[in-house]
Coordinates of C-alpha atoms in Angstrom, one line a residue:
M1 CA 22.9 -39.2 9.0
A2 CA 25.7 -37.2 10.5
E3 CA 23.6 -36.4 13.5
H4 CA 22.9 -40.2 14.1
H5 CA 26.7 -40.8 13.9
G6 CA 27.3 -38.1 16.5
H7 CA 24.8 -39.6 18.9
D8 CA 26.6 -43.0 18.6
H9 CA 29.9 -41.3 19.2
S10 CA 28.8 -39.5 22.4
H11 CA 27.2 -42.8 23.6
A12 CA 30.6 -44.6 23.0
L13 CA 32.3 -41.8 25.0
V14 CA 29.9 -42.3 27.9
T15 CA 30.4 -46.1 27.8
E16 CA 34.2 -45.6 27.7
D17 CA 34.0 -43.2 30.7
N18 CA 31.9 -45.7 32.6
A19 CA 34.4 -48.5 31.8
K20 CA 37.2 -46.4 33.2
K21 CA 35.4 -45.6 36.4
L22 CA 34.3 -49.2 36.9
S23 CA 37.9 -50.5 36.2
F24 CA 39.3 -48.1 38.9
A25 CA 36.6 -49.1 41.5
L26 CA 37.2 -52.8 40.6
L27 CA 41.0 -52.5 41.2
L28 CA 40.4 -50.8 44.6
T29 CA 37.8 -53.3 45.7
S30 CA 39.7 -56.4 44.5
S31 CA 43.0 -55.3 46.2
F32 CA 41.1 -54.7 49.5
L33 CA 39.2 -58.0 49.2
V34 CA 42.5 -59.9 49.4
V35 CA 43.6 -57.9 52.4
E36 CA 40.3 -58.5 54.2
I37 CA 40.3 -62.2 53.6
I38 CA 43.9 -62.6 55.0
A39 CA 43.0 -60.2 57.9
G40 CA 39.9 -62.2 58.6
F41 CA 41.9 -65.4 59.2
I42 CA 44.7 -63.7 61.1
T43 CA 42.4 -61.8 63.5
Q44 CA 40.0 -64.8 63.7
S45 CA 37.1 -62.4 62.9
L46 CA 34.1 -64.1 61.2
A47 CA 32.5 -60.7 60.8
L48 CA 35.5 -59.6 58.6
L49 CA 35.2 -62.8 56.6
S50 CA 31.5 -62.2 56.2
D51 CA 32.2 -58.6 55.1
A52 CA 34.9 -60.0 52.7
A53 CA 32.1 -62.1 51.1
H54 CA 30.1 -59.0 50.7
M55 CA 33.2 -57.3 49.2
F56 CA 33.5 -60.2 46.8
T57 CA 29.9 -59.5 45.6
D58 CA 31.0 -55.9 45.0
A59 CA 34.0 -57.0 43.0
A60 CA 31.8 -59.4 41.0
A61 CA 29.1 -56.7 40.4
L62 CA 31.8 -54.3 39.2
A63 CA 33.4 -57.0 37.0
I64 CA 29.9 -58.0 35.6
A65 CA 29.2 -54.3 34.8
L66 CA 32.6 -53.9 33.1
L67 CA 32.2 -57.2 31.3
A68 CA 28.8 -56.2 30.0
I69 CA 30.4 -53.0 28.5
K70 CA 33.4 -54.8 27.0
I71 CA 31.6 -57.9 25.7
G72 CA 28.6 -55.8 24.5
K73 CA 31.0 -54.3 22.0
L74 CA 31.9 -57.7 20.5
P75 CA 30.2 -58.2 17.1
A76 CA 27.7 -60.9 16.5
D77 CA 28.8 -63.7 14.1
N78 CA 27.2 -66.6 12.2
K79 CA 27.3 -68.8 15.3
R80 CA 26.2 -66.2 17.8
T81 CA 23.7 -63.9 16.1
F82 CA 23.1 -62.1 19.4
G83 CA 26.8 -61.6 20.0
Y84 CA 27.9 -62.2 23.6
Q85 CA 25.2 -60.3 25.5
R86 CA 24.2 -63.3 27.6
F87 CA 27.6 -63.3 29.3
E88 CA 26.3 -60.6 31.7
I89 CA 23.5 -63.0 32.9
L90 CA 25.8 -66.1 33.2
A91 CA 28.3 -64.0 35.2
A92 CA 25.4 -62.8 37.5
L93 CA 24.2 -66.4 38.0
F94 CA 27.8 -67.5 38.9
N95 CA 28.0 -64.5 41.3
A96 CA 24.7 -65.6 43.1
L97 CA 25.7 -69.2 43.4
M98 CA 29.1 -68.3 44.9
L99 CA 27.4 -66.0 47.4
F100 CA 25.1 -68.8 48.5
A101 CA 28.1 -71.1 49.1
V102 CA 29.8 -68.3 51.2
A103 CA 26.6 -67.7 53.2
I104 CA 26.3 -71.4 54.0
Y105 CA 30.0 -71.5 55.1
I106 CA 29.5 -68.4 57.4
V107 CA 26.3 -69.8 59.0
Y108 CA 28.1 -73.2 59.6
E109 CA 31.2 -71.4 61.0
A110 CA 29.0 -69.2 63.3
Y111 CA 27.2 -72.4 64.6
Q112 CA 30.6 -73.9 65.5
R113 CA 31.7 -70.7 67.2
F114 CA 28.7 -70.2 69.5
S115 CA 30.0 -73.2 71.5
Q116 CA 33.7 -72.3 71.2
P117 CA 34.2 -68.6 70.6
A118 CA 37.5 -67.7 68.9
E119 CA 40.0 -65.2 70.4
I120 CA 39.6 -62.1 68.2
Q121 CA 42.2 -59.4 67.7
S122 CA 39.8 -56.5 67.9
L123 CA 42.2 -53.6 67.1
A124 CA 43.5 -55.2 63.9
M125 CA 39.9 -56.0 63.0
L126 CA 38.9 -52.4 63.6
S127 CA 41.7 -51.0 61.4
V128 CA 40.9 -53.3 58.5
A129 CA 37.2 -52.5 58.7
I130 CA 37.9 -48.7 58.7
L131 CA 40.1 -49.1 55.7
G132 CA 37.3 -51.1 54.0
L133 CA 34.8 -48.3 54.7
I134 CA 37.2 -45.7 53.2
I135 CA 37.6 -47.8 50.0
N136 CA 33.8 -48.2 49.7
L137 CA 33.3 -44.4 50.1
I138 CA 36.0 -43.7 47.4
S139 CA 34.3 -46.3 45.0
M140 CA 30.9 -44.7 45.7
R141 CA 32.3 -41.2 44.9
I142 CA 33.7 -42.5 41.6
L143 CA 30.5 -44.3 40.5
F144 CA 27.9 -41.8 41.8
A145 CA 27.6 -39.6 38.7
S146 CA 27.4 -42.5 36.2
S147 CA 24.9 -44.4 38.4
K148 CA 22.3 -41.8 37.4
E149 CA 22.6 -42.5 33.7
S150 CA 23.5 -46.2 33.5
L151 CA 21.5 -49.0 35.1
N152 CA 24.5 -51.2 34.7
V153 CA 26.6 -48.8 36.9
K154 CA 23.7 -48.3 39.2
G155 CA 23.7 -52.0 40.2
A156 CA 27.4 -51.8 41.0
Y157 CA 26.9 -48.5 43.0
L158 CA 24.2 -50.1 45.1
E159 CA 26.4 -53.1 45.8
V160 CA 29.2 -50.8 47.1
L161 CA 26.7 -48.8 49.1
S162 CA 25.4 -51.8 50.9
D163 CA 29.0 -53.1 51.5
A164 CA 29.8 -49.8 53.2
L165 CA 27.0 -50.6 55.7
G166 CA 28.6 -54.0 56.2
S167 CA 31.9 -52.3 57.1
V168 CA 30.1 -50.1 59.6
G169 CA 28.8 -53.3 61.2
V170 CA 32.3 -54.7 61.6
I171 CA 33.6 -51.4 63.0
I172 CA 30.8 -51.5 65.7
A173 CA 31.6 -55.2 66.5
A174 CA 35.3 -54.4 66.8
I175 CA 34.7 -51.5 69.2
V176 CA 32.3 -53.5 71.3
I177 CA 34.7 -56.5 71.6
Y178 CA 37.6 -54.1 72.5
F179 CA 35.7 -52.6 75.4
T180 CA 33.7 -55.6 76.6
G181 CA 35.6 -58.7 75.5
W182 CA 32.3 -60.2 74.2
M183 CA 33.7 -62.4 71.4
W184 CA 30.2 -63.6 70.4
V185 CA 29.3 -60.1 69.1
D186 CA 31.6 -60.9 66.1
T187 CA 29.6 -64.0 65.3
V188 CA 26.3 -62.1 65.5
I189 CA 27.5 -59.4 63.2
A190 CA 28.8 -62.0 60.7
V191 CA 25.4 -63.7 60.6
L192 CA 23.6 -60.4 60.2
I193 CA 25.8 -59.4 57.3
G194 CA 25.2 -62.8 55.8
F195 CA 21.4 -62.4 56.1
W196 CA 21.7 -58.8 54.7
V197 CA 23.3 -60.2 51.5
L198 CA 21.0 -63.2 51.1
P199 CA 17.8 -61.6 49.9
R200 CA 19.6 -59.7 47.2
T201 CA 21.5 -62.8 46.2
W202 CA 18.2 -64.7 45.9
L203 CA 16.8 -61.8 43.7
L204 CA 19.9 -61.9 41.5
L205 CA 19.6 -65.7 41.1
K206 CA 15.8 -65.5 40.3
Q207 CA 16.3 -62.7 37.7
S208 CA 19.2 -64.5 36.1
I209 CA 17.3 -67.8 35.8
H210 CA 14.2 -66.0 34.6
I211 CA 16.2 -64.4 31.7
L212 CA 17.9 -67.7 30.9
L213 CA 14.5 -69.4 30.7
E214 CA 13.3 -66.7 28.2
G215 CA 10.8 -65.4 30.7
V216 CA 8.8 -62.2 30.1
P217 CA 10.9 -59.3 31.5
E218 CA 9.5 -58.1 34.8
E219 CA 9.0 -54.5 33.5
I220 CA 6.6 -55.8 30.8
D221 CA 2.9 -56.3 31.6
I222 CA 2.0 -58.9 29.0
E223 CA -1.7 -58.5 29.5
S224 CA -1.7 -54.8 28.9
L225 CA 0.6 -55.3 25.9
R226 CA -1.8 -57.8 24.4
R227 CA -4.7 -55.4 24.9
D228 CA -2.8 -52.5 23.4
L229 CA -1.9 -54.5 20.3
L230 CA -5.5 -55.7 19.9
A231 CA -6.7 -52.1 20.2
L232 CA -4.6 -51.0 17.1
N233 CA -6.6 -50.0 14.2
G234 CA -7.6 -53.0 12.0
V235 CA -6.2 -55.7 14.2
E236 CA -8.8 -58.4 14.8
E237 CA -6.7 -61.1 16.5
I238 CA -3.2 -61.6 17.7
H239 CA -1.2 -64.9 17.9
Q240 CA 2.2 -66.1 18.8
L241 CA 3.0 -63.1 21.1
K242 CA 6.4 -63.8 22.6
V243 CA 8.4 -61.4 24.7
W244 CA 11.9 -62.3 26.1
A245 CA 15.2 -60.7 27.1
I246 CA 18.7 -61.5 25.9
S247 CA 20.4 -59.5 28.7
S248 CA 19.0 -57.3 31.4
K249 CA 18.5 -54.4 28.9
N250 CA 17.9 -56.0 25.6
I251 CA 14.2 -56.9 25.2
H252 CA 12.8 -58.7 22.1
L253 CA 9.2 -59.3 20.9
A254 CA 7.7 -61.4 18.1
V255 CA 4.0 -61.3 17.2
H256 CA 1.5 -62.2 14.4
L257 CA -1.2 -59.5 13.9
Y258 CA -4.3 -60.7 12.0
A259 CA -5.6 -57.6 10.3
P260 CA -7.3 -58.5 7.0
H261 CA -8.6 -55.0 6.1
A262 CA -5.8 -52.8 7.5
D263 CA -3.3 -50.8 5.6
Q264 CA -0.2 -52.9 6.4
Q265 CA 2.3 -50.1 6.2
V266 CA 0.3 -47.8 8.6
L267 CA -0.4 -50.6 11.0
Y268 CA 3.3 -51.6 11.0
Q269 CA 4.3 -48.1 11.9
E270 CA 1.7 -47.8 14.6
A271 CA 2.6 -51.1 16.2
L272 CA 6.3 -50.1 16.1
H273 CA 5.6 -46.7 17.7
L274 CA 3.5 -48.4 20.5
L275 CA 6.2 -50.9 21.3
Q276 CA 9.1 -48.4 21.3
H277 CA 7.4 -45.6 23.2
T278 CA 5.1 -47.3 25.6
Y279 CA 7.0 -50.5 26.3
A280 CA 10.6 -49.5 25.4
I281 CA 10.9 -52.6 23.1
N282 CA 13.2 -51.7 20.2
Q283 CA 13.8 -55.2 18.8
S284 CA 10.6 -56.6 17.4
T285 CA 9.5 -58.9 14.6
L286 CA 5.9 -58.1 13.5
Q287 CA 4.1 -60.3 11.0
I288 CA 0.9 -58.8 9.7
E289 CA -1.5 -61.5 8.3
Q290 CA -4.2 -61.0 5.7
F291 CA -5.3 -64.6 6.0
N292 CA -5.9 -66.4 9.2
C293 CA -3.8 -69.5 8.2
N294 CA -0.7 -69.5 10.4
V295 CA -2.6 -70.6 13.4
T296 CA -2.5 -74.1 15.0
H297 CA -5.8 -76.0 15.2
D298 CA -6.4 -75.4 18.9
H299 CA -5.3 -71.7 18.6
A300 CA -7.7 -71.3 15.8
A301 CA -10.6 -72.9 17.8
H302 CA -9.8 -70.6 20.7
D303 CA -9.5 -67.5 18.5
H304 CA -12.7 -68.4 16.5
A305 CA -14.6 -68.7 19.8
K306 CA -13.3 -65.4 20.9
H307 CA -14.1 -63.8 17.6
S308 CA -17.6 -65.0 17.4
H309 CA -18.0 -64.1 21.1

């Protein structure tokens, strides 16, 4: 019992440590985000604004990771039996929708600029981009160790890493404009940064909606799970197999196992072991049936046909 408590305590320390690192990285990123937006309008650089949009995704990813830690600690109550774990998904969905709006704005602005290029202050643009790169590198340094042990922090780390590449793009654009005077380079880099963000935004949107629709988590192969459950000793049929996720890490399962001749206690332990060790599902509701009565008529027909087959 004491050992279990110790494990929880060390887990709480790791979470607290992650929260501190994320808070510091979020403070750095948010402060610079404001600077970059203002600089983007002053220098007339669309690439800076596009990079600021990317920086906004960093700040949002860091905030979501932090929110998931903070809100995950809130207890469940009679109205919210799962607590507030879905907040992480709602925040990710909001992040993705905001990004699409920004991407549309940048593409529209780029279209306008191809016919009337703006006069860009390349030196100011260069200094802001260099500052952005330094801040990204500091954030990466802070998050690197924790990104190996927490998927939550890893997502935030990857955001910051890809933003560092965006800053490098802006630095290149500023240098090219300074030496050649080709203002259109800024617009091209802006659009490239926009397209670099879009596939990940689409993925984030898809994953968030999938979880909100109670879809089967991507890491679970439902067919192989069904086969493994049917292969358990004594199981003749399975019905009502449902697998869903509450947040990106919290997977749930419910299933009815029809096993008229099995030792229920042994079967229960075997099924639990299979789910936890092979599929990493720790939240499961198993109903072991001795009588095949909880099946709807068409389910019964299908199962009877399968059974006789």
